């Protein structure tokens, strides 16, 4: 029996729509692991312990409510402020109490490209002390390392020696593939918050969300060009009042793009993270760039970071002198 032409058309149209819907839902099964650096807080030098505790509780509360697994990377130097050591350690402890994991980000946020291999290795070891004490009763171990400034070495020998050192100490390097420079927005936000400038805070948040959305779109396209598909991505964020107040909205930006949240361990299972990578350079960068440059491709078309945020940050530095961190001692 022949199918009546009309019904046939309907069936064809339906199967077309179903396959489109199918393709879309397949395409939109994106996965991302969230990582947060510079614990207990990026601006720990300028914040009292009470503020660090408050922002930590707010940040972790949102992440726990939204069931988003996170690894936080610690700079233990930020714990040592006279009279506040106990409270600062407690803020770190909260990450574990809330069910999150901690990794090492060196003692004082040392760049492998600046301090040299030996000093940098000492930084890694010194960055383990308190974190190990907090992890031990939970039968947990430090297993992830994140390079400060994403600086992985200026030459291949240093890079491979540093990596061999990390492996020997039981670390897996935690690469990143998504990075919208939230720390840059966070500095300006912190200042606006301190001055109760709510209009500026809102403007910063709007820009921060829009810029991250653009970076995600760009990184997805770069992924396909470089990896051949969109791997399980790894997002880099920083512990700050900006994230404490607005990370939920940023997670919504990711959800709208079709992402679900996975552990770092799960993300690292993606074979993309064993792609050839011989990137070296003065400037640290994300792993999509590493792979692209290794393949002889120059990543192009990255979203431009909003100039007014850079300008305001510079102005702030000139007028208040509080934007740059104090020189390392
Ligand atoms: Zn950092």
XYZ file of C-alpha atoms and ligand atoms in Angstrom:
330
model
C 0.000 0.000 0.000
C 1.254 3.417 -0.933
C 1.536 6.059 1.737
C -0.750 8.999 0.883
C 1.467 11.893 -0.272
C 0.230 14.191 2.487
C 0.930 11.717 5.275
C 4.284 10.931 3.653
C 5.168 14.629 3.756
C 4.203 14.777 7.410
C 6.310 11.710 8.197
C 9.284 13.137 6.309
C 8.891 16.507 8.015
C 8.546 14.858 11.420
C 11.605 12.671 10.999
C 13.523 15.697 9.787
C 12.598 17.662 12.887
C 13.345 14.682 15.106
C 16.787 14.252 13.581
C 17.481 17.977 13.957
C 16.338 17.835 17.555
C 18.455 14.737 18.004
C 21.529 16.342 16.498
C 21.014 19.388 18.645
C 20.642 17.468 21.847
C 23.765 15.453 21.010
C 25.634 18.611 20.160
C 24.479 20.248 23.358
C 25.705 17.544 25.695
C 28.594 19.703 26.785
C 30.555 18.973 29.925
C 32.684 21.196 32.113
C 34.687 20.865 35.312
C 34.893 23.997 37.467
C 38.169 24.898 39.183
C 38.757 27.867 41.485
C 42.262 29.252 42.093
C 44.081 31.444 44.626
C 42.455 30.103 47.804
C 41.577 31.181 50.364
C 40.952 34.329 48.250
C 42.673 36.110 45.386
C 42.700 39.336 47.362
C 43.453 37.696 50.708
C 46.182 40.258 51.395
C 43.654 43.061 51.420
C 40.682 41.323 53.029
C 40.212 40.670 56.750
C 39.713 37.035 57.717
C 36.031 37.711 58.468
C 35.485 38.834 54.862
C 37.324 35.766 53.555
C 35.127 33.511 55.700
C 31.970 35.258 54.494
C 32.854 35.081 50.806
C 33.922 31.443 51.143
C 30.612 30.490 52.793
C 28.610 32.276 50.106
C 30.609 30.817 47.223
C 30.545 27.273 48.549
C 26.866 27.509 49.529
C 25.876 28.249 45.920
C 28.123 25.529 44.509
C 26.814 22.946 46.971
C 23.158 23.913 46.389
C 23.680 23.622 42.642
C 25.582 20.310 43.021
C 28.614 21.588 41.117
C 31.808 19.651 41.867
C 34.834 21.919 42.303
C 38.548 21.641 43.003
C 40.020 24.697 44.754
C 43.729 25.495 44.360
C 45.526 26.875 47.404
C 48.292 29.437 48.006
C 49.165 28.718 51.640
C 51.117 31.927 52.017
C 47.773 33.722 52.166
C 47.021 31.950 55.458
C 49.783 33.727 57.340
C 48.468 37.017 58.616
C 49.198 37.864 62.241
C 46.228 37.104 64.478
C 44.189 35.593 61.647
C 45.946 32.315 60.869
C 43.360 30.111 62.585
C 40.407 31.782 60.919
C 42.063 31.702 57.511
C 42.815 27.992 57.887
C 39.189 27.470 58.891
C 38.083 29.134 55.657
C 40.186 26.601 53.776
C 38.779 23.789 55.879
C 35.272 24.873 54.794
C 36.033 23.704 51.249
C 36.450 20.169 52.571
C 33.507 20.449 54.983
C 31.278 21.386 52.049
C 32.496 18.339 50.127
C 34.952 19.959 47.724
C 38.562 19.036 46.972
C 41.771 21.037 47.393
C 44.790 21.169 45.103
C 48.197 22.872 45.179
C 48.848 26.234 43.454
C 52.318 26.765 45.052
C 52.988 28.480 48.373
C 53.124 32.078 47.147
C 51.756 31.901 43.580
C 55.229 31.531 42.084
C 55.695 31.580 38.317
C 57.870 28.802 36.901
C 58.872 31.305 34.208
C 60.131 33.802 36.795
C 61.669 32.016 39.774
C 63.571 29.147 38.138
C 63.059 25.409 38.516
C 64.707 24.799 41.909
C 62.950 27.665 43.704
C 59.680 26.714 42.051
C 59.983 23.101 43.229
C 60.500 24.388 46.769
C 57.362 26.511 46.322
C 55.399 23.379 45.397
C 56.626 21.513 48.493
C 56.073 24.464 50.815
C 52.543 24.806 49.431
C 51.574 21.357 50.749
C 51.965 21.714 54.534
C 48.611 22.960 55.839
C 46.575 21.407 53.034
C 48.077 17.992 53.805
C 47.160 18.417 57.485
C 43.562 19.202 56.514
C 43.324 16.329 54.032
C 44.901 13.599 56.188
C 41.980 13.023 58.622
C 39.708 12.623 55.592
C 42.014 10.045 54.039
C 42.467 12.432 51.121
C 45.723 13.343 49.370
C 46.863 16.274 47.276
C 46.549 15.004 43.717
C 46.113 18.085 41.510
C 48.481 20.920 40.704
C 47.672 24.163 38.885
C 50.503 26.342 37.542
C 50.319 29.962 38.765
C 49.733 32.321 35.795
C 49.460 29.071 33.770
C 53.227 29.459 33.361
C 54.415 25.970 32.408
C 58.036 26.867 31.537
C 59.951 29.015 29.064
C 61.813 26.093 27.516
C 61.040 22.434 26.962
C 63.725 21.138 29.328
C 62.412 23.195 32.274
C 58.864 22.263 31.390
C 59.571 18.527 31.271
C 61.694 18.607 34.448
C 58.952 20.458 36.303
C 56.351 17.985 35.074
C 58.484 14.991 36.053
C 58.887 16.546 39.512
C 55.108 16.954 39.858
C 54.431 13.375 38.760
C 57.021 12.103 41.237
C 55.218 13.936 44.061
C 51.940 12.323 43.048
C 50.380 15.214 41.164
C 48.318 15.340 38.052
C 48.569 18.708 36.294
C 45.193 20.440 36.090
C 45.043 22.116 32.654
C 42.377 24.673 31.752
C 40.462 25.223 28.520
C 37.983 27.968 29.466
C 39.276 31.262 30.902
C 37.427 34.601 30.851
C 39.882 36.430 33.125
C 37.370 36.674 35.976
C 40.168 37.913 38.272
C 40.373 41.112 36.258
C 36.646 41.811 36.739
C 36.971 40.725 40.381
C 39.518 43.416 41.270
C 37.287 46.176 39.990
C 34.204 44.593 41.577
C 35.940 44.430 44.953
C 36.681 48.135 44.812
C 33.128 49.037 43.716
C 31.702 46.865 46.494
C 33.893 48.551 49.090
C 32.606 51.954 47.950
C 28.982 50.716 47.753
C 28.890 51.665 44.075
C 26.058 49.317 43.116
C 25.622 50.764 39.617
C 29.243 49.984 38.780
C 28.960 46.543 40.365
C 26.001 45.763 38.101
C 27.859 47.028 35.055
C 30.864 44.852 35.912
C 28.689 41.762 36.425
C 26.895 42.292 33.111
C 30.223 42.577 31.306
C 31.709 39.618 33.181
C 28.821 37.356 32.157
C 28.794 38.570 28.533
C 32.550 38.225 28.162
C 32.537 34.711 29.592
C 29.709 33.728 27.232
C 31.781 35.014 24.282
C 34.884 33.183 25.529
C 32.891 29.947 25.862
C 31.579 30.280 22.277
C 35.078 31.012 20.954
C 36.627 28.117 22.899
C 33.989 25.684 21.614
C 34.861 26.638 18.031
C 38.593 26.498 18.692
C 38.077 23.062 20.279
C 36.576 21.681 17.078
C 39.410 23.153 14.996
C 42.142 21.840 17.267
C 40.791 18.730 18.978
C 38.232 17.721 16.357
C 35.380 17.854 18.877
C 34.474 19.721 22.063
C 36.332 17.916 24.839
C 35.234 17.890 28.452
C 36.209 21.473 29.239
C 37.936 22.786 32.374
C 36.961 26.272 33.541
C 39.354 28.540 35.451
C 37.867 30.901 38.062
C 39.271 32.639 41.136
C 38.050 32.900 44.740
C 36.654 36.429 45.053
C 33.637 38.435 46.123
C 32.607 38.621 42.471
C 32.364 34.832 42.286
C 30.819 34.585 45.758
C 28.050 36.994 44.708
C 27.531 35.924 41.086
C 28.892 32.449 40.302
C 25.320 31.116 40.097
C 24.610 33.439 37.165
C 27.818 32.337 35.442
C 26.801 28.699 35.901
C 23.459 29.605 34.244
C 25.392 30.970 31.251
C 27.049 27.550 30.966
C 23.743 25.685 31.403
C 22.187 27.751 28.617
C 25.034 26.652 26.348
C 24.133 23.032 27.134
C 26.790 22.269 29.742
C 26.490 19.908 32.652
C 28.961 19.911 35.503
C 31.442 17.092 36.016
C 34.403 16.426 38.297
C 37.946 17.360 37.302
C 38.785 13.661 37.444
C 36.055 12.931 34.898
C 37.199 15.792 32.630
C 40.804 14.591 32.683
C 39.628 11.219 31.377
C 39.021 12.904 28.012
C 41.723 11.807 25.554
C 42.152 15.457 24.511
C 44.284 15.899 27.637
C 46.891 13.541 26.240
C 47.227 15.372 22.896
C 50.771 16.354 21.862
C 51.741 19.552 23.697
C 55.182 21.127 23.352
C 54.049 24.684 24.074
C 56.631 26.908 25.750
C 56.541 30.679 26.139
C 56.961 33.736 28.320
C 53.200 33.955 28.734
C 51.129 31.185 30.228
C 47.970 30.288 28.348
C 45.185 27.711 28.181
C 45.571 24.213 26.810
C 43.487 24.810 23.663
C 46.217 27.310 22.746
C 48.902 24.754 23.715
C 47.465 22.147 21.365
C 46.789 24.628 18.559
C 50.313 26.064 18.654
C 51.815 22.561 18.840
C 49.891 21.797 15.624
C 51.266 24.947 14.010
C 47.885 26.684 14.151
C 47.689 30.243 15.434
C 44.526 30.745 17.499
C 42.679 33.757 16.131
C 39.506 35.683 16.854
C 39.515 35.444 20.639
C 37.007 37.876 22.186
C 38.644 41.154 23.114
C 38.663 41.827 26.849
C 36.560 44.953 27.597
C 38.934 47.899 27.476
C 37.069 49.974 30.064
C 37.658 47.294 32.682
C 41.392 47.410 31.946
C 41.412 51.225 31.989
C 39.477 51.493 35.241
C 41.757 48.927 36.831
C 44.798 50.943 35.795
C 43.253 54.177 37.077
C 42.524 52.517 40.358
C 46.097 51.386 40.605
C 47.313 54.946 40.006
C 44.938 56.595 42.415
C 44.846 54.098 45.251
C 47.861 51.883 44.744
C 45.831 48.911 45.951
C 45.367 46.935 42.766
C 48.782 45.339 42.566
C 49.775 42.829 45.190
C 52.549 43.795 47.562
C 55.992 42.750 46.309
C 56.891 39.183 47.303
C 59.069 38.933 50.384
Zn 46.433 31.787 40.474
